[in-house]
C-alpha positions as CSV (number, residue, x, y, z in Angstrom):
1,M,-37.6,-109.9,6.6
2,A,-40.5,-111.6,5.3
3,R,-40.4,-114.6,7.5
4,A,-39.1,-112.7,10.8
5,Q,-41.9,-110.2,10.5
6,N,-44.5,-112.5,9.3
7,L,-44.9,-111.0,6.0
8,D,-45.8,-112.4,2.4
9,L,-43.1,-111.7,0.1
10,A,-44.6,-109.0,-2.2
11,E,-45.4,-107.0,1.3
12,A,-41.7,-107.5,2.4
13,K,-40.5,-106.6,-1.0
14,A,-42.2,-103.2,-0.7
15,I,-41.4,-102.3,2.7
16,Q,-37.6,-102.9,1.4
17,Q,-37.9,-101.0,-1.4
18,R,-39.5,-97.9,0.3
19,T,-36.6,-98.5,3.2
20,D,-34.1,-98.3,0.3
21,R,-35.5,-95.4,-1.3
22,A,-36.0,-93.6,1.6
23,R,-32.1,-94.2,2.9
24,S,-30.6,-93.0,-0.4
25,L,-32.3,-89.9,-0.4
26,F,-31.1,-89.2,2.8
27,V,-27.7,-89.6,2.2
28,K,-28.3,-87.5,-1.2
29,R,-29.7,-84.8,0.9
30,L,-27.3,-84.6,3.7
31,Y,-24.0,-85.5,1.9
32,R,-24.9,-84.6,-1.6
33,A,-23.4,-88.3,-2.8
34,D,-25.0,-90.9,-4.6
35,P,-24.8,-93.9,-2.0
36,S,-24.6,-96.4,-5.3
37,D,-21.8,-94.9,-6.7
38,P,-18.7,-97.8,-5.8
39,K,-16.1,-94.6,-5.3
40,W,-17.6,-94.5,-1.7
41,Y,-17.2,-98.3,-0.7
42,H,-13.6,-99.8,-0.2
43,L,-15.4,-103.3,-0.7
44,V,-18.9,-104.5,-1.6
45,L,-19.9,-108.1,-0.5
46,D,-23.0,-109.3,-2.0
47,T,-24.2,-111.3,1.2
48,T,-27.2,-113.5,-0.6
49,V,-23.9,-115.1,-2.5
50,F,-21.7,-116.1,0.5
51,S,-22.8,-117.6,4.1
52,A,-22.4,-115.6,6.9
53,E,-19.0,-117.3,8.3
54,Q,-17.7,-116.7,4.6
55,S,-18.6,-112.8,4.8
56,V,-17.1,-112.9,8.2
57,T,-14.0,-114.1,6.6
58,V,-13.8,-111.9,4.1
59,L,-14.3,-108.7,5.8
60,A,-12.3,-109.7,8.7
61,D,-9.3,-110.7,5.4
62,A,-10.0,-107.3,4.1
63,A,-10.0,-105.2,7.1
64,R,-6.6,-106.9,8.3
65,A,-5.2,-106.3,4.8
66,Y,-6.4,-102.5,5.1
67,F,-4.6,-102.0,8.2
68,T,-1.5,-103.7,8.0
69,T,-0.4,-103.9,4.4
70,L,-2.1,-101.0,2.5
71,G,-1.2,-98.4,5.5
72,G,-4.5,-97.5,6.5
73,P,-5.0,-96.1,10.0
74,E,-4.1,-97.9,12.9
75,P,-7.3,-100.1,14.3
76,G,-9.7,-98.2,16.4
77,L,-8.3,-94.7,15.5
78,R,-10.0,-92.7,13.0
79,S,-8.0,-90.9,10.5
């Protein structure tokens, strides 16, 4: 973000923290849920550890497993 918006690192970090806080408050107020609670997520992927290509592969494999092996809803349909 810092490079993309031509900001120094401290400025970019402050903006990101404000944005994260605002999004968290939005979810808490609207849904009365803590967005940091892992029970709301099927998969958590740390994209600072994986390349973009690796992340796509992990996500595609997980989606394929969910929709075929684990009996999730048919792709494209909402449950």
